[in-house]
Coordinates of C-alpha atoms and ligand atoms in Angstrom, one line a residue:
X1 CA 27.5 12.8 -1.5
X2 CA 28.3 10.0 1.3
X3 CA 25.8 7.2 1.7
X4 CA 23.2 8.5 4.4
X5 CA 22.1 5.2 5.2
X6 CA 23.7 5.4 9.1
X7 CA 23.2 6.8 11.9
X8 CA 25.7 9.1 11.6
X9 CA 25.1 10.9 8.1
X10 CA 21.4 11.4 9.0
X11 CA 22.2 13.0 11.8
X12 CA 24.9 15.2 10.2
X13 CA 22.6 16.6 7.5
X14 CA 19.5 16.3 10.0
X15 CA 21.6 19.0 12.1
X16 CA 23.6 21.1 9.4
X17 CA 20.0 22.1 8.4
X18 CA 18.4 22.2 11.3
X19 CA 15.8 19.4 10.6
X20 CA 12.8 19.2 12.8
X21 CA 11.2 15.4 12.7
X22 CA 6.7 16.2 12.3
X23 CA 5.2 13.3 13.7
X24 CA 1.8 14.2 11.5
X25 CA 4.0 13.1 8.2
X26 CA 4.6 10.0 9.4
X27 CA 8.7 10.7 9.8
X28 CA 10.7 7.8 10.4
X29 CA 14.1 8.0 7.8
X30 CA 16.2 4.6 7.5
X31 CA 19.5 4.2 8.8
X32 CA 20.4 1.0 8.1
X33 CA 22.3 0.4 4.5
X34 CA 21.7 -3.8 4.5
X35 CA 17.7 -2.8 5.0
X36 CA 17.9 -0.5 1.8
X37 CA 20.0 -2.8 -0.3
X38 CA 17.3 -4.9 0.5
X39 CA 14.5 -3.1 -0.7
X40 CA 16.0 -2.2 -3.7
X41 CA 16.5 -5.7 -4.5
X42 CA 13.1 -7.1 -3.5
X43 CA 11.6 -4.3 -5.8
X44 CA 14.0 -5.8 -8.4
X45 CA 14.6 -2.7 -9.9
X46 CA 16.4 -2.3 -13.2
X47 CA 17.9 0.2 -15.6
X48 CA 14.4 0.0 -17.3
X49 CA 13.0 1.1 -15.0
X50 CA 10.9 4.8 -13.7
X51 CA 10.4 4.3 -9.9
X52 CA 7.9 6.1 -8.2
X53 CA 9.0 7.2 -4.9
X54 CA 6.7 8.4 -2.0
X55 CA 7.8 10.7 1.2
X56 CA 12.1 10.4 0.0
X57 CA 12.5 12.2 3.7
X58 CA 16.1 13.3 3.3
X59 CA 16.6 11.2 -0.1
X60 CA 18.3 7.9 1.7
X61 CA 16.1 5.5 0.0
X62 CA 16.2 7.8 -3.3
X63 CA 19.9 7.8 -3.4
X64 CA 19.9 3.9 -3.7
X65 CA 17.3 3.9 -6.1
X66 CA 19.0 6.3 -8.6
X67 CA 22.0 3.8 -8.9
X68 CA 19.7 1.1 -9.7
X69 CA 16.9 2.7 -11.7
X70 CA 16.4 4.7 -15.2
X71 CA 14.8 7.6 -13.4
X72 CA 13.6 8.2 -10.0
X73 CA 10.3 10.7 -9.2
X74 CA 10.1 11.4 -5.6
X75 CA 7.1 12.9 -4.2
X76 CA 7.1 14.6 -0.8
X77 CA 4.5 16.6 0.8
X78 CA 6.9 18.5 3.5
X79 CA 8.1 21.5 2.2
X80 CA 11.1 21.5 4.9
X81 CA 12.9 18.2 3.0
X82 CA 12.7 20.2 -0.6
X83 CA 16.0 22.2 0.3
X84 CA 17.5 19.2 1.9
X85 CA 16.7 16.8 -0.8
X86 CA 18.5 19.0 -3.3
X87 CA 21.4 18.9 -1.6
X88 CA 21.9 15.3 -0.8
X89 CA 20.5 14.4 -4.4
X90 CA 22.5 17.1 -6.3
X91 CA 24.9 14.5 -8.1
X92 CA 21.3 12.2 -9.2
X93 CA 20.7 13.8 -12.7
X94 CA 18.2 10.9 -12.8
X95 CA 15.7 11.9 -9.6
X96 CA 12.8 14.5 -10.0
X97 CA 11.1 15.7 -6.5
X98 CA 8.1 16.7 -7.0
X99 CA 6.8 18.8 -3.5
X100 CA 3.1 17.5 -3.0
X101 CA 0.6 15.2 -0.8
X102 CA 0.9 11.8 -3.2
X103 CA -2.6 11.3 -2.1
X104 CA -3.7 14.3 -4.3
X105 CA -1.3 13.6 -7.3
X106 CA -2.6 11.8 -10.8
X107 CA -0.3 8.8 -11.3
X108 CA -1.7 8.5 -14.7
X109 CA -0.3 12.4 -15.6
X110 CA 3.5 11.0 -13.8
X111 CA 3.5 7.9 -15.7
X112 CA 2.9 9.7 -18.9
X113 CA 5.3 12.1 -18.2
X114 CA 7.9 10.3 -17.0
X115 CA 8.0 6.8 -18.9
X116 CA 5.6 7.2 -21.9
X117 CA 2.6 6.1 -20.4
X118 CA 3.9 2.8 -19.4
X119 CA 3.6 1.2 -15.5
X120 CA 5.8 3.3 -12.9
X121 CA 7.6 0.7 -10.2
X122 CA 6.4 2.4 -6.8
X123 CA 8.8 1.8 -3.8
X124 CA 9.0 3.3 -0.4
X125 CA 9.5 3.6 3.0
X126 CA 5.7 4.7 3.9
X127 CA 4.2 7.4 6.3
X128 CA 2.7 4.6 8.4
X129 CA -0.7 7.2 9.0
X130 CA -1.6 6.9 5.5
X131 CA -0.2 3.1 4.3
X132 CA -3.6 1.9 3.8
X133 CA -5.4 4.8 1.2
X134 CA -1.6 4.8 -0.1
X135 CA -1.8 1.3 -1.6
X136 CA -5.7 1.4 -1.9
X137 CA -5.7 4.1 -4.2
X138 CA -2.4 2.5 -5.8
X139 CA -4.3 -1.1 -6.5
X140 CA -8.1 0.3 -7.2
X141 CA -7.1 3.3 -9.6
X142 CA -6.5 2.5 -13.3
X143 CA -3.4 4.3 -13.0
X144 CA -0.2 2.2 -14.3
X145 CA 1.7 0.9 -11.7
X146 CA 3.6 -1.6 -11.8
X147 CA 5.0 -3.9 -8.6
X148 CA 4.5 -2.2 -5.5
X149 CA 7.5 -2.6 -3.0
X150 CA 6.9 -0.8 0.7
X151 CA 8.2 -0.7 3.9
X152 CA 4.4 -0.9 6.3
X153 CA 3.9 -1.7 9.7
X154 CA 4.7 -5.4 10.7
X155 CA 0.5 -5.3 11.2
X156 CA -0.1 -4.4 8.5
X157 CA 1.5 -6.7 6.3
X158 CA 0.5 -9.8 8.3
X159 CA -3.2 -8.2 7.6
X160 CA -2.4 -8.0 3.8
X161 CA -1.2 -12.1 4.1
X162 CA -3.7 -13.5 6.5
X163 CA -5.8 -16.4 5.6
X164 CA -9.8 -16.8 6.7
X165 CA -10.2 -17.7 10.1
X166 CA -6.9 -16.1 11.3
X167 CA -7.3 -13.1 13.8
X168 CA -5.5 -10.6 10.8
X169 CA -7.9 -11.8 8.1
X170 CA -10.1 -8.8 7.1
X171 CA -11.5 -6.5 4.5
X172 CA -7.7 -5.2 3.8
X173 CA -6.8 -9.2 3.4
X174 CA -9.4 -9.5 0.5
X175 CA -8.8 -6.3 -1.0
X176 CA -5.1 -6.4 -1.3
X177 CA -5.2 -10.1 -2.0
X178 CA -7.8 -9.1 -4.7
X179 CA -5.3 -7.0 -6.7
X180 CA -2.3 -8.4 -6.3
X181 CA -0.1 -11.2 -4.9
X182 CA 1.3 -10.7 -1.5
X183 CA 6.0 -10.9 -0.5
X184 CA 7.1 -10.6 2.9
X185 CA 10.3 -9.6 1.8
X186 CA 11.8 -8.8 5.5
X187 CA 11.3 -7.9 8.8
X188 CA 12.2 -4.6 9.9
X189 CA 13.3 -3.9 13.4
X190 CA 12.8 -0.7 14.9
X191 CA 16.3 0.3 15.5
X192 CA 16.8 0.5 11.7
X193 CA 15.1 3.8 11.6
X194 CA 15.6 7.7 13.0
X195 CA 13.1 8.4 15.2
X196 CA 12.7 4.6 16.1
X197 CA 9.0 3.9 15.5
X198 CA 6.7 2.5 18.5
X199 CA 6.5 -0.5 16.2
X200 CA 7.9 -3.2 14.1
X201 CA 7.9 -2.9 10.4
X202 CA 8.2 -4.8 7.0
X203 CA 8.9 -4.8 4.0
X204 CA 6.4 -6.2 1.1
X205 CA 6.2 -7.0 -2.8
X206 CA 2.6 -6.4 -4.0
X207 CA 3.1 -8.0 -7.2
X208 CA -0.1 -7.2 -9.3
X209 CA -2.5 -10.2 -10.6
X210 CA -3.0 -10.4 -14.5
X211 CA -6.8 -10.9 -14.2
X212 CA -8.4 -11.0 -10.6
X213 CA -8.3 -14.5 -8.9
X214 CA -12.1 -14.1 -9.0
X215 CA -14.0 -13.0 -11.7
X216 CA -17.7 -11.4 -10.5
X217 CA -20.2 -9.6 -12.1
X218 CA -20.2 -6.3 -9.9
X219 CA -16.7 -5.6 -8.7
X220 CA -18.6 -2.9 -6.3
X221 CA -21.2 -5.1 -4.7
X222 CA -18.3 -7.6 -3.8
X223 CA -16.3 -4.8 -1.9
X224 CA -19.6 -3.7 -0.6
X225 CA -20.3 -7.2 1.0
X226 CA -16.7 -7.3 2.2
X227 CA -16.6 -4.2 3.7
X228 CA -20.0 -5.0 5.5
X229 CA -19.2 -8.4 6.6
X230 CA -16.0 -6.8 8.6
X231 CA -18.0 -3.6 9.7
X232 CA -19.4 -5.7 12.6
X233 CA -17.2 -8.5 12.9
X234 CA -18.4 -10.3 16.2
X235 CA -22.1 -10.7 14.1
X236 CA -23.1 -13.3 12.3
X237 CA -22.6 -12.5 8.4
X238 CA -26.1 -12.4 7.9
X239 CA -26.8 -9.8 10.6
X240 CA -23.9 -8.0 9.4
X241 CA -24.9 -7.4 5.5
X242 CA -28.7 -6.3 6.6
X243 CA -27.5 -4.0 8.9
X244 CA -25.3 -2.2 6.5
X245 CA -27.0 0.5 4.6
X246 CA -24.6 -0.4 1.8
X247 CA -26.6 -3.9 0.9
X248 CA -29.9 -3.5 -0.7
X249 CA -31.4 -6.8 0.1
X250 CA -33.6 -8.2 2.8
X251 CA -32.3 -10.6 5.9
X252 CA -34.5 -13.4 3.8
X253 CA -32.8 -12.8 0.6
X254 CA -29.3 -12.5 2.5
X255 CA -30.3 -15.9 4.8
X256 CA -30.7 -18.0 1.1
X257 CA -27.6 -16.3 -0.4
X258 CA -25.2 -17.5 2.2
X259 CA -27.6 -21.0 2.1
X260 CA -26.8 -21.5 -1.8
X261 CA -22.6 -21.4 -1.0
X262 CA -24.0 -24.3 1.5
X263 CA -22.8 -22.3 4.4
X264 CA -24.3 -22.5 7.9
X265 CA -26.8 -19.4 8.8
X266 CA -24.6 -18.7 11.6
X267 CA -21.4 -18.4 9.6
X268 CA -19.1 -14.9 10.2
X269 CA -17.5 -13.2 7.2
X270 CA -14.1 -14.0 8.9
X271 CA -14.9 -18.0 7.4
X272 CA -15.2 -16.9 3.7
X273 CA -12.6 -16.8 1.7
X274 CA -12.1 -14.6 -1.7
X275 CA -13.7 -16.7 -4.0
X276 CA -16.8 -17.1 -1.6
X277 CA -17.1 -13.7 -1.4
X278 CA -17.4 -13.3 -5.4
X279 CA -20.1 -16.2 -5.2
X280 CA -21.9 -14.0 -2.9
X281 CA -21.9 -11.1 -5.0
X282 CA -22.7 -13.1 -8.0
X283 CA -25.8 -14.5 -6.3
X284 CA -27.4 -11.3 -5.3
X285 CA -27.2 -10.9 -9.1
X286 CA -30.4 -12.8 -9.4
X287 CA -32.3 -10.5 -7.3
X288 CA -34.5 -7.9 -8.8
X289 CA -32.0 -4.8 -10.0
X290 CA -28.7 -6.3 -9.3
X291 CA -28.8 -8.7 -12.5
X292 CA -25.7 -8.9 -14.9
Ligands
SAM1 N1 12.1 7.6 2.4 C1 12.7 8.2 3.7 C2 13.5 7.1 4.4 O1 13.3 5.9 4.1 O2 14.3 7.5 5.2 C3 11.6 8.7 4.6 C4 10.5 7.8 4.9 S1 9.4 8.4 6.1 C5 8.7 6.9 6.8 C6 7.9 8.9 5.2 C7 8.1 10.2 4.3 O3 6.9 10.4 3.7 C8 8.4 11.4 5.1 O4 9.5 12.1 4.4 C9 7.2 12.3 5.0 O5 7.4 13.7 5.1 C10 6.6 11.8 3.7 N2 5.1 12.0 3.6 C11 4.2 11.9 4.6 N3 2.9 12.1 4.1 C12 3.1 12.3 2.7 C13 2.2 12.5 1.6 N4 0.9 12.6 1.8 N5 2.7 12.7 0.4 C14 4.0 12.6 0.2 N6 4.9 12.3 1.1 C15 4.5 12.2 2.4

């Protein structure tokens, strides 16, 4: 099967089987071989290696990850790829597709049934509708997965890097940056892709942290705070976390939590970093309820 990473091939088998693009899935197939080569090799994949694939569209990215990987599981949720995918993949004795949402699938059941158990490499060229419970559900679950390498909107991935202060620094900052250490691995322009997407794009390495750069008490209560503190992001952080019905505690208990980091009363979540955050959440500890 001839490399489908151009113009030209995708078009050919997008035609020869009447393909029609559904925006709702998020359909944007790469047509650019130096992008995919590129991917591959930022996700450093090995012979070692299972790769979990999500959305393979017409198998372009799948194709490149068979040469380089032990086995390649592809899940994709339109049913109009199956046929096509079996055609273009039909000389890969190494790539499963599996036909189903990825958001419904248990990651746990693949990894045990494809490599023993032991942490699948994800990679993909994601819908862009769903990138955020994608890697969400990726990082929080206890499923093993390994390094996560993903082609996301250019937004998005200066979210997942930004710093406190900066205008991208939010609750997806902390969260990712919780889990995992952040790779711009390239920029992505929107001629590298069939339909051309309204935006630019990126790829990223989430390579996953050991132990947390923060160690707290109540893992939940700290994305609780988080979440609240960029809920209402032009308040004060004070005003934000009381008027959440996620935090239990009172303005006066909030007002001497933020005072014990020695920040001012006025401060926004926006200034805190990570490891304030975790102070936070250790602090409420001391209240009534919320201890150890
Ligand atoms: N990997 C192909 C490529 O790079 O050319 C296609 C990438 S395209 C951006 C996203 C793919 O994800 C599409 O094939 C789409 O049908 C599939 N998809 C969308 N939502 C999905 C879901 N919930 N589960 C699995 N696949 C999904």
């Amino acid at each position: 099967m001839a490399d489908l990473g151009n113009p030209k091939q995708t078009i050919e088998v997008i035609k020869q089987h009447q393909f029609a693009f559904q925006k709702k899935f998020g359909q944007n197939f790469l047509v650019d071989s130096h992008v995919l080569g590129k991917i591959v090799r930022a996700a450093q994949v090995t012979k070692e290696d299972v790769v979990l694939e999500i959305g393979p569209g017409i198998g372009t990215l799948t194709q490149y990850l068979a040469e380089a990987a032990r086995q390649v599981v592809a899940v994709e949720i339109d049913g109009n790829l199956i046929p096509i995918l079996k055609e273009t993949l039909k000389e890969y004795h190494n790539v499963t597709v599996i036909h189903n949402d990825i958001l419904k699938m248990d990651i746990k059941q693949l990894a045990k049934e494809y490599h023993e158990g032991k942490p699948l490499k994800v990679v993909a060229n994601l819908p862009y509708y769903i990138t955020t419970p994608i890697i969400m559900g990726l990082l929080e679950s206890h499923a093993p997965v390994g390094q996560i390498t993903v082609m996301v909107q250019k937004e998005v991935a200066d979210r997942m890097q930004a710093e406190p202060g900066s205008k991208d620094y939010g609750a997806l900052s902390l969260a990712v940056q919780y889990y995992a250490q952040v790779y711009l691995a390239a920029n992505v322009p929107p001629n590298c892709f069939i339909p051309r997407p309204n935006v630019g794009s990126a790829v990223i390495r989430l390579d996953r942290h050991k132990q947390p750069p923060v160690k707290v008490k109540d893992e939940g209560l700290l994305f609780a705070l988080i979440r609240a503190s960029f809920n209402q992001r032009r308040k004060t952080l004070q005003n934000g976390l009381n008027n959440s019905p996620e935090i239990p505690y009172t303005k006066e208990q909030i007002g001497e939590a933020i005072k014990s980091l020695g920040l001012p009363a006025a401060v926004r979540g926006e200034a805190l970093t990570l490891e304030q955050f975790g102070k936070l959440a250790d602090y409420f500890g001391v209240f009534e309820g919320k201890e150890g």
